[in-house]
Amino acid sequence: MRTFFGMILGALLLTCGVYLTDSIRTSGAAHGQVAQTSRSIVNWDVVAHDWNALKTRAHEEWTKVASK
């Protein structure tokens, strides 16, 4: 149980760290004009689209299972 909790916590910390790093690196307030030339580590628009697709599919599957 501790190992499973540690893996979940590690994944959350990694995701939050990457998000914060991307936010600071690409923020116009943090770096002025340089922010336009720096690239983010993760394409967060794609992540948001994939996350919404996953939620939609999970909801559809749950509806199928619950209706039986």
Coordinates of C-alpha atoms in Angstrom, one line a residue:
M1 CA 0.0 0.0 0.0
R2 CA 2.8 2.4 0.8
T3 CA 4.5 1.7 -2.5
F4 CA 1.3 2.4 -4.4
F5 CA 0.7 5.6 -2.5
G6 CA 4.4 6.6 -3.2
M7 CA 3.9 6.0 -6.9
I8 CA 0.8 8.1 -7.0
L9 CA 2.4 10.9 -5.0
G10 CA 5.5 10.8 -7.2
A11 CA 3.4 11.1 -10.4
L12 CA 1.5 14.1 -8.9
L13 CA 4.7 15.8 -7.8
L14 CA 6.3 15.3 -11.2
T15 CA 3.2 16.6 -13.1
C16 CA 2.9 19.7 -10.8
G17 CA 6.7 20.4 -11.1
V18 CA 6.6 20.2 -14.9
Y19 CA 3.5 22.4 -15.0
L20 CA 5.1 25.0 -12.8
T21 CA 8.3 25.0 -14.8
D22 CA 6.4 25.4 -18.0
S23 CA 4.3 28.2 -16.5
I24 CA 7.4 30.1 -15.3
R25 CA 9.5 29.6 -18.4
T26 CA 6.8 30.7 -20.9
S27 CA 5.2 33.5 -18.8
G28 CA 5.5 36.9 -20.3
A29 CA 5.6 38.5 -16.9
A30 CA 8.6 36.5 -15.9
H31 CA 10.8 37.0 -18.9
G32 CA 9.3 39.8 -21.1
Q33 CA 9.9 39.2 -24.8
V34 CA 12.1 36.2 -24.3
A35 CA 9.0 34.1 -23.3
Q36 CA 7.9 34.0 -27.0
T37 CA 11.0 32.2 -28.1
S38 CA 11.2 29.6 -25.3
R39 CA 9.3 26.4 -25.8
S40 CA 7.3 24.5 -23.1
I41 CA 8.1 21.0 -22.1
V42 CA 4.6 19.7 -22.5
N43 CA 1.9 20.8 -25.0
W44 CA -0.8 21.4 -22.4
D45 CA -3.5 21.9 -25.1
V46 CA -3.0 18.3 -26.2
V47 CA -3.0 17.1 -22.6
A48 CA -6.3 18.9 -21.9
H49 CA -7.9 17.4 -25.1
D50 CA -6.7 13.9 -24.3
W51 CA -7.8 14.2 -20.6
N52 CA -11.3 15.3 -21.8
A53 CA -11.5 12.4 -24.2
L54 CA -10.5 10.0 -21.4
K55 CA -13.1 11.4 -19.1
T56 CA -15.8 11.1 -21.8
R57 CA -14.9 7.5 -22.6
A58 CA -14.8 6.6 -19.0
H59 CA -18.2 8.1 -18.4
E60 CA -19.7 6.3 -21.5
E61 CA -18.2 2.9 -20.3
W62 CA -19.5 3.5 -16.8
T63 CA -23.0 4.2 -18.2
K64 CA -22.8 0.9 -20.1
V65 CA -21.8 -1.0 -17.0
A66 CA -24.3 0.7 -14.8
S67 CA -27.2 0.0 -17.2
K68 CA -26.7 -3.8 -17.1

